[in-house]
XYZ file of N, CA and C in Angstrom:
630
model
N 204.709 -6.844 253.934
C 204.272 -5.713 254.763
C 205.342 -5.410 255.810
N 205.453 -4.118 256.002
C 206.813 -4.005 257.017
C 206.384 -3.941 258.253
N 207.195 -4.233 259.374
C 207.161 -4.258 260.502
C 206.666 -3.173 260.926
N 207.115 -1.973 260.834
C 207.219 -0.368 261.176
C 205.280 -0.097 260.307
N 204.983 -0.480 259.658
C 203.631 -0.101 259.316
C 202.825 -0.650 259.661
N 203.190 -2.131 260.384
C 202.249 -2.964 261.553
C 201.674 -2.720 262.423
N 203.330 -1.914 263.141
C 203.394 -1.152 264.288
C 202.101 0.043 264.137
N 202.919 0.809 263.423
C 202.168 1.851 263.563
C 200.315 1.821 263.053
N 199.885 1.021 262.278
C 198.318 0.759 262.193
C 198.112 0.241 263.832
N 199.166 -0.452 264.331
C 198.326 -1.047 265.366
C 197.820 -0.050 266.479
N 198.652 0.853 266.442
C 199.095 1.893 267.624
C 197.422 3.010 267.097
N 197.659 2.898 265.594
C 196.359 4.059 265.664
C 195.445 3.530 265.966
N 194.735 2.252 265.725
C 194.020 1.427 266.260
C 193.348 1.182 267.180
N 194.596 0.787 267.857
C 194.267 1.026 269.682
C 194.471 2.431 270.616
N 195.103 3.477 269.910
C 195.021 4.258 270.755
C 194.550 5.658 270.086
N 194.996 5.743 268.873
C 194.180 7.187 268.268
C 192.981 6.702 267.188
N 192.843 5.928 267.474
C 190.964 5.570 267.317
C 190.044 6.392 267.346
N 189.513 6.862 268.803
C 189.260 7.950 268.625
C 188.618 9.078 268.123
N 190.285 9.841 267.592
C 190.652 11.222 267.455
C 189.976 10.656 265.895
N 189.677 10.147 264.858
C 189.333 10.051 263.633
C 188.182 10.697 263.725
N 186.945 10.036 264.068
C 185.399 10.716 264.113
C 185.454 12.383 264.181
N 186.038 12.568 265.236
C 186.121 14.180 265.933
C 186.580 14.964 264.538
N 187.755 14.497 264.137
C 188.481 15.077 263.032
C 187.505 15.106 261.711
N 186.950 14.136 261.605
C 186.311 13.947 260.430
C 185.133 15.144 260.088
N 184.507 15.132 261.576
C 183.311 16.054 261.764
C 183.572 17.400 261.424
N 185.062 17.547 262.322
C 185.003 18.894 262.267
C 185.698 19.829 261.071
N 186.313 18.519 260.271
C 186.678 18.850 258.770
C 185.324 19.322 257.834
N 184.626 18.515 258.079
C 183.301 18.794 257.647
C 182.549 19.751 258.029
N 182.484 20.090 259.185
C 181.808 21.371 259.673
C 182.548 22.746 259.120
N 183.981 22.622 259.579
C 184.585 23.567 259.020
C 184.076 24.339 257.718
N 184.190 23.309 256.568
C 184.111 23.671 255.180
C 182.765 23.343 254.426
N 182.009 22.474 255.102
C 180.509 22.531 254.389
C 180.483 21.904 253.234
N 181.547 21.132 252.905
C 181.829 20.114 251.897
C 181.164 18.696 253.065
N 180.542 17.900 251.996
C 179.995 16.984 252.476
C 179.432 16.032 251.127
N 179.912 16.377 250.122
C 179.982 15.888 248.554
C 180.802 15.969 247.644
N 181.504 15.265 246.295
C 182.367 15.108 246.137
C 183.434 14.288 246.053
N 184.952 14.968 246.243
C 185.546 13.743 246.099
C 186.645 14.393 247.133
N 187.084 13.615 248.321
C 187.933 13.873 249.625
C 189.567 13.284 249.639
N 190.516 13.723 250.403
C 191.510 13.266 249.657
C 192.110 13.482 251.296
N 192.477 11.961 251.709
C 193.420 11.726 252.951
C 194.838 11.370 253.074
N 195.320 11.943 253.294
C 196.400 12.882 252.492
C 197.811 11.918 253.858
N 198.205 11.296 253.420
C 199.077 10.885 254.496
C 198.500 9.694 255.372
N 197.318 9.088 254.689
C 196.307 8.216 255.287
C 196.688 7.126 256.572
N 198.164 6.642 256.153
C 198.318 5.376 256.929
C 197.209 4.279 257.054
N 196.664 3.951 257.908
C 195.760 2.564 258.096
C 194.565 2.565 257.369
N 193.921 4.153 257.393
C 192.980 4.474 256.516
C 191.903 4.592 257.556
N 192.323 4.949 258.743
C 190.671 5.074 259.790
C 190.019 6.552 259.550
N 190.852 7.862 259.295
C 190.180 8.718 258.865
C 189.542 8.646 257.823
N 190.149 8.718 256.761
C 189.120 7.802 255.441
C 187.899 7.262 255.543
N 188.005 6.168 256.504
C 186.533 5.346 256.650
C 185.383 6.913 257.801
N 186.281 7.086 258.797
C 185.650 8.064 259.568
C 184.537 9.078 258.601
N 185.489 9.419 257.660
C 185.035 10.519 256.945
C 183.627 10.139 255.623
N 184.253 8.613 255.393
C 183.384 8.355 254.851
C 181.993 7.962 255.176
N 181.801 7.580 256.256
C 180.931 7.371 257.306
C 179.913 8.631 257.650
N 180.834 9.943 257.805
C 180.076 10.820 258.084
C 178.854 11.951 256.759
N 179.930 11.307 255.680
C 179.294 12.461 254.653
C 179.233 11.361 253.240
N 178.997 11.864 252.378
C 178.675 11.461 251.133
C 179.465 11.930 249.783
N 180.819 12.174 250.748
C 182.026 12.217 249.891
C 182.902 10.521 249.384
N 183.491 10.580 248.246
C 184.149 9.189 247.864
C 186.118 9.884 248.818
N 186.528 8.745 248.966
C 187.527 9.385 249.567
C 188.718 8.490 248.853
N 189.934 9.364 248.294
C 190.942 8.652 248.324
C 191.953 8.368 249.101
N 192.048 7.341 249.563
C 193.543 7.733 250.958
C 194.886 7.105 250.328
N 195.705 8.387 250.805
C 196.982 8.581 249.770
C 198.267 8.592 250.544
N 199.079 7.833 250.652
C 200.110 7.165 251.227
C 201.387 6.831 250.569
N 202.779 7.386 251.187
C 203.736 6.984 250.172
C 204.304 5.724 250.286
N 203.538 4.893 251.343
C 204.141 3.691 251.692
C 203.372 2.369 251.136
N 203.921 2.045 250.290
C 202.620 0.585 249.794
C 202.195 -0.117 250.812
N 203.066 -0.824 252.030
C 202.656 -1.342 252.954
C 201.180 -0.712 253.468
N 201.591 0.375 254.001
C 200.196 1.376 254.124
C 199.128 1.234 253.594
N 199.212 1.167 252.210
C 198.375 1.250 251.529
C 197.354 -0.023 251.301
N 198.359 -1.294 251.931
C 197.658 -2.692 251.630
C 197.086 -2.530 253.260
N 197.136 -2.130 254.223
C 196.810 -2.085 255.081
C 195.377 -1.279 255.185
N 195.248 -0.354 254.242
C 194.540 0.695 254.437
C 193.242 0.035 253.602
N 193.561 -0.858 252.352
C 192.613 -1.521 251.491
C 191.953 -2.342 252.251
N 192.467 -3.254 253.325
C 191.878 -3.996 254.599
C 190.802 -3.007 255.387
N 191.224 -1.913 255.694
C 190.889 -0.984 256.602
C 189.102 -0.218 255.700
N 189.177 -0.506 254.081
C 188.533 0.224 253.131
C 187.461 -0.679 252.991
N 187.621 -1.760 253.556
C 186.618 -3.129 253.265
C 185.180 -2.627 254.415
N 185.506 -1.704 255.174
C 184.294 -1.237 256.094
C 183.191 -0.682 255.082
N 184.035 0.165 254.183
C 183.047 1.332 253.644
C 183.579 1.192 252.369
N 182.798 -0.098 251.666
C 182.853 -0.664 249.897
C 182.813 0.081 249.021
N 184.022 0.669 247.749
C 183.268 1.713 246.697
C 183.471 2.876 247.434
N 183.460 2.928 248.764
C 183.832 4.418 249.558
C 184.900 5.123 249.506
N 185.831 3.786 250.074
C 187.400 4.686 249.859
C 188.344 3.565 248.947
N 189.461 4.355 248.359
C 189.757 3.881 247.770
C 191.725 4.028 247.969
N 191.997 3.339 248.247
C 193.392 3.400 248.846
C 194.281 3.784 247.654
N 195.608 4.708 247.866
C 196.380 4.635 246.505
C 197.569 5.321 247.199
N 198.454 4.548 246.233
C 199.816 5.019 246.917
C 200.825 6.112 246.034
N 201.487 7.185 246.847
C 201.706 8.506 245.772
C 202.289 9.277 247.397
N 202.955 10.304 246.356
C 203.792 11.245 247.005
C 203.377 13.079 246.970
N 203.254 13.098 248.602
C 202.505 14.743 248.471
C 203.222 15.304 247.662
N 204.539 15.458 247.102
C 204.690 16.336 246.765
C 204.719 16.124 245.363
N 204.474 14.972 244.784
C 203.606 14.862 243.255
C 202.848 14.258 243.107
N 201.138 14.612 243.340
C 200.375 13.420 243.316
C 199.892 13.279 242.275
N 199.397 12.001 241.891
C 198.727 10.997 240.782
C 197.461 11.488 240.918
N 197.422 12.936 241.043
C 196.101 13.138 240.918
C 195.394 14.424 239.882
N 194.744 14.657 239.324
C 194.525 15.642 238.467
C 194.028 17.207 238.931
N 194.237 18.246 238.295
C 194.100 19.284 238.814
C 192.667 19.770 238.967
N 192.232 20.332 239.910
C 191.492 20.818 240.602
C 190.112 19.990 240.168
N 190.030 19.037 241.257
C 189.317 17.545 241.173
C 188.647 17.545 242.726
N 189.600 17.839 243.995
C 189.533 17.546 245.123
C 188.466 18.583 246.106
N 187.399 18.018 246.896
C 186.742 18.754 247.272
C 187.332 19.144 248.677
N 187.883 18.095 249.240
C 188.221 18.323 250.538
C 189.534 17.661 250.768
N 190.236 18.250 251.258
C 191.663 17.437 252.262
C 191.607 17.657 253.589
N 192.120 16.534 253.729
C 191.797 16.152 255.352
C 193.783 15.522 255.834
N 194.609 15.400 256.469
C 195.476 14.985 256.858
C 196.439 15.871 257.748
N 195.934 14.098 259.047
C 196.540 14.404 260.500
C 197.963 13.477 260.825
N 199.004 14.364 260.855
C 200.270 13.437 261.229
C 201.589 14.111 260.226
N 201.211 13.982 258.930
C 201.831 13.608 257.902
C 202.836 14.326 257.678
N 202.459 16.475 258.250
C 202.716 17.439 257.392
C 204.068 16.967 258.084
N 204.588 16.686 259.085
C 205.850 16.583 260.272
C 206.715 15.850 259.143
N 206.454 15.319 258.423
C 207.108 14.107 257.707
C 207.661 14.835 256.240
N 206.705 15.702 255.911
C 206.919 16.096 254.490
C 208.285 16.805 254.156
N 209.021 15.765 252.828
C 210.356 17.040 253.042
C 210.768 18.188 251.837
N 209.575 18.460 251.716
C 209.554 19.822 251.153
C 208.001 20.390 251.396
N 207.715 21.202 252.175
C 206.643 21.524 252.533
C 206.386 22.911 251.444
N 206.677 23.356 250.925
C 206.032 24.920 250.033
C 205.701 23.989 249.093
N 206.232 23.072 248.453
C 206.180 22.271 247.339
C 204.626 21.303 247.226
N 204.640 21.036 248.773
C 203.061 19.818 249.048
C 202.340 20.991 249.172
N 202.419 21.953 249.720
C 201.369 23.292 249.879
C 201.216 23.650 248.484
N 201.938 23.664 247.364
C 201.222 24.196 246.270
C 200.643 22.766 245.516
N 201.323 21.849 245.624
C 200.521 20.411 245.110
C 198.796 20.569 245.517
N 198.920 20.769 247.302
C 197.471 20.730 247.514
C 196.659 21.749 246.994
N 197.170 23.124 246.755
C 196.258 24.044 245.910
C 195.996 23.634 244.683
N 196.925 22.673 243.691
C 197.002 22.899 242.692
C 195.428 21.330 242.271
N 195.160 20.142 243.821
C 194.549 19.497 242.767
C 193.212 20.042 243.709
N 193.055 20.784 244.712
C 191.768 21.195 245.098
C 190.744 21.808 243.747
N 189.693 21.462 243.931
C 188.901 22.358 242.984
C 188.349 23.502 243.300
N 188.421 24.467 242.594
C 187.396 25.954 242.887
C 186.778 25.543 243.959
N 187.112 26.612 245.336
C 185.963 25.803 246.270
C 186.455 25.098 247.485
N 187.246 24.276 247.199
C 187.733 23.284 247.813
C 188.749 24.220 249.055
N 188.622 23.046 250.089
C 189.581 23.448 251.462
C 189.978 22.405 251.455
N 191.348 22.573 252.296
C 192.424 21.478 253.046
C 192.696 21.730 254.229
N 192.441 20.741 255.148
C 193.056 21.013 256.453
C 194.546 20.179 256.709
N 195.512 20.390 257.022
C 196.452 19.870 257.144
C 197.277 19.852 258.639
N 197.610 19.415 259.517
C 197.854 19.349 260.626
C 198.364 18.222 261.442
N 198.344 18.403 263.032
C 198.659 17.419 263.782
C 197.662 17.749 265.195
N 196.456 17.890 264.907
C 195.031 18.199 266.066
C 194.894 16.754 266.408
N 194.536 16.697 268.279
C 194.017 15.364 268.566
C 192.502 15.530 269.056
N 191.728 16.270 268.253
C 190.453 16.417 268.564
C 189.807 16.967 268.860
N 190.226 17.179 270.583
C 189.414 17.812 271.490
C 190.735 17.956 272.650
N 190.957 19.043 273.837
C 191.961 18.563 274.779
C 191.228 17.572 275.362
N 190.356 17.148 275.947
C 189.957 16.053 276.400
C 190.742 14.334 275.422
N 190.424 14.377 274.492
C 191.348 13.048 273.446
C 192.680 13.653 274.004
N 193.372 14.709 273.398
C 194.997 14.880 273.456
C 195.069 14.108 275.044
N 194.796 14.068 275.918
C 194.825 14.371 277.195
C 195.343 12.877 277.733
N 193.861 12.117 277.178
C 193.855 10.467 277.236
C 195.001 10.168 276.206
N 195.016 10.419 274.532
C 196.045 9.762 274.090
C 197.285 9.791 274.670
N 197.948 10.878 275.200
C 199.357 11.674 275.863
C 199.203 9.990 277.319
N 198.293 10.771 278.048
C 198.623 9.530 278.885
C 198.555 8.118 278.860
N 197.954 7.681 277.041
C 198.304 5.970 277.127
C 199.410 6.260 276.500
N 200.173 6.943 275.519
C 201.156 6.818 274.446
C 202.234 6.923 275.481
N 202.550 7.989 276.814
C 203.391 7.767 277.937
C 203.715 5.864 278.642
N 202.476 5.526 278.476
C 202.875 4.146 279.040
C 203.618 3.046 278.276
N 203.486 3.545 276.818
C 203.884 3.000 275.729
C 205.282 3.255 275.516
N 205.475 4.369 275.582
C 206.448 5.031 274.768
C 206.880 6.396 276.036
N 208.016 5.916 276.836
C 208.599 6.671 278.171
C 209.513 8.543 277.317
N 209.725 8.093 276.395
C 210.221 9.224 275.655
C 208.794 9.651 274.694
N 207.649 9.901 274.708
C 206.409 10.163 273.875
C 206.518 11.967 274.204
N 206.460 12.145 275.204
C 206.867 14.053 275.306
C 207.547 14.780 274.426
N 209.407 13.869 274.809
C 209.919 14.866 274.137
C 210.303 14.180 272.411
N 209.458 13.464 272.013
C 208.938 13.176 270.586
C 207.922 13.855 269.903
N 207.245 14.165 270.783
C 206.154 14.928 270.272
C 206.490 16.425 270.137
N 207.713 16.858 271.177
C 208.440 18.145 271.259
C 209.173 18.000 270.061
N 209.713 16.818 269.249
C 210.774 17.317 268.166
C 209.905 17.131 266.902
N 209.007 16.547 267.439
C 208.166 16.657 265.854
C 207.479 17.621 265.822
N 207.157 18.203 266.676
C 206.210 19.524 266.481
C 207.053 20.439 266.383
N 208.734 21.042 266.273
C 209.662 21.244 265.962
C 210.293 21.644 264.776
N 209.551 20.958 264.005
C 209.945 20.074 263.125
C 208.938 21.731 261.677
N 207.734 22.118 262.389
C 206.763 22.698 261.913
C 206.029 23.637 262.544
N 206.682 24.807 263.336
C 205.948 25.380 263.873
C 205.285 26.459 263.389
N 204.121 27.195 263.868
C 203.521 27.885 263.076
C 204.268 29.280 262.563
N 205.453 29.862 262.803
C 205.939 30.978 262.101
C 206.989 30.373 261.035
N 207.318 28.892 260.990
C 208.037 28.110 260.242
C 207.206 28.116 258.978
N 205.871 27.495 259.085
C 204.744 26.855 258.310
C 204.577 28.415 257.804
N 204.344 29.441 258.522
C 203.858 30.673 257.226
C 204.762 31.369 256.644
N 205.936 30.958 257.064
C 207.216 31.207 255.600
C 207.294 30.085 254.582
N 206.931 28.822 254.779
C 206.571 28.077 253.705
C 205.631 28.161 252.933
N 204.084 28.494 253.997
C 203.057 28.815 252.671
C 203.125 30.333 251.882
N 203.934 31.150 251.945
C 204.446 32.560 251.541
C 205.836 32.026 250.636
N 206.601 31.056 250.643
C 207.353 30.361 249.822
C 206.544 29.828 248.690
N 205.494 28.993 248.811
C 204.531 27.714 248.187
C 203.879 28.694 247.310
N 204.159 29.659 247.433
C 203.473 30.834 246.387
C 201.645 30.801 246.077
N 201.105 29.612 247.049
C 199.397 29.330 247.845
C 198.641 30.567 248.087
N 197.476 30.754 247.672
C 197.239 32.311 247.152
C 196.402 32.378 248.535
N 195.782 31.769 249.127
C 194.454 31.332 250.212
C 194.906 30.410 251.260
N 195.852 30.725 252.347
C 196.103 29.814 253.810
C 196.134 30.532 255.051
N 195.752 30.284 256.098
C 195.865 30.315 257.578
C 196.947 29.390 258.259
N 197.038 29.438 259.646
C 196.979 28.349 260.406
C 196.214 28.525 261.629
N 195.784 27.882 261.518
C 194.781 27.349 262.998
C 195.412 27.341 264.243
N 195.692 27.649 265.184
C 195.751 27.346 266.279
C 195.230 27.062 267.497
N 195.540 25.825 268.368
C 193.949 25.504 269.396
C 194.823 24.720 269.931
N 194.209 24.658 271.022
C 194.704 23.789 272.396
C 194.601 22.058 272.025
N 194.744 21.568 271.589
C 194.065 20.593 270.661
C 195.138 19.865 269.681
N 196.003 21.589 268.676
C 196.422 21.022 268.246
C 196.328 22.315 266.844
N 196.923 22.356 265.539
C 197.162 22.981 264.808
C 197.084 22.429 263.417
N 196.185 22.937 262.605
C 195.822 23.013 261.673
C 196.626 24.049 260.296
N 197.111 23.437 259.192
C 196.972 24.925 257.950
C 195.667 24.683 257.039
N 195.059 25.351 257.098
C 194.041 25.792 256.275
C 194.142 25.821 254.909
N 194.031 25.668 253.702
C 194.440 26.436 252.334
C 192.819 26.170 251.356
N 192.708 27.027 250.762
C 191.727 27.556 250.339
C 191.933 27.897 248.925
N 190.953 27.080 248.017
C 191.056 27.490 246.664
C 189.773 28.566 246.340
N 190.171 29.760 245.724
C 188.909 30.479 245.242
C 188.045 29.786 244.447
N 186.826 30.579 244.493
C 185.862 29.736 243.681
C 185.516 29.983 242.037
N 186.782 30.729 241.799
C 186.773 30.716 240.418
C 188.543 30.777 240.923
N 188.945 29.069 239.898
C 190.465 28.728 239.862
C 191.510 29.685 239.008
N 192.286 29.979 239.598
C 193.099 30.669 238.754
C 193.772 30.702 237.604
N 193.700 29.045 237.448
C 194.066 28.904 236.154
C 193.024 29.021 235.168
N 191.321 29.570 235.347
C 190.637 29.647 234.698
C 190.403 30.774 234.164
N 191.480 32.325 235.144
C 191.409 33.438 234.815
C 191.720 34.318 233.648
């Protein structure tokens, strides 16, 4: 297990703990999916996963390109047995079959991805008729952003202007020349004090069924 994925489970752990529940809910509220099969998309430790599984009566896969992650996340899966199911794979080709997925959920990840039109049409392509994805870097509520910002400062004296180059990295007139690249027939982006969301949306009759 690597050092750097220690780290970082420990850090969500103890400090964006949390921001999982909030996220989970409001993935769920959003889209009215609450059955099915959910797909956490960039999972790391796997606390959204369990969050999500907790809240609804979706099976969840949490999907990670890092094996470390992923053995971390199987620890993390032992809350909620048969619930989630850890697996390791790459957004921008997943081991997963086409239009299967009821819901995507993943907070952190999109900053990381290095071809983003490419994971934007992956995620249309395994959603099912129906299906939404939220994809983003939201900490909840400003109330969470507020508290995490001021423990991750005590942690981490450069956490500002990290959070300035990763959000940089994806901003929202960046992100809608990629999903207008990704050739994604159904996306937004969200914007909120909070934090930013892309939306993508499969019709409910799939296109490849047309």
């Amino acid at each position: 297990m690597t050092k750097s994925a220690e780290g970082f489970a420990r850090v969500a752990r103890e400090v964006f703990a949390p921001v999982y529940p909030v996220i989970a809910e409001q993935a769920l509220a959003w889209s009215g999916i609450r059955d099915g099969i959910a797909l956490d998309l960039g999972s790391g430790p796997g606390l959204l996963s369990v969050a999500l599984a907790q809240k609804s009566n979706l099976s969840i896969i949490a999907l990670d390109a890092d094996p470390a992650m992923s053995r971390i996340a199987r620890k993390t899966a032992a809350d909620s047995p048969g619930r989630v199911v850890p697996v390791t794979g790459d957004v921008h080709c997943m081991p997963i079959k086409d239009d299967t997925i009821s819901l995507v959920v993943s907070r952190g990840s999109i900053y990381f991805w290095e071809d983003r039109p490419r994971a934007f049409s992956e995620i249309e392509r395994i959603l099912r008729p129906g299906g939404v994805a939220f994809v983003g870097g939201s900490f909840g509520t400003p109330a969470l952003r507020e508290s995490i910002f001021t423990r991750m400062r005590r942690r981490n004296p450069d956490w500002d202007r990290d959070v300035a180059r990763r959000s940089g990295r994806a901003t929202p007139d960046a992100l809608r020349v990629e999903l207008a690249a990704s050739g994604v027939a159904r996306a937004r982006i969200r914007e909120e004090e909070e934090g930013m969301w892309v939306e993508i949306q499969k019709d409910a009759i799939s296109r490849r069924a047309r």
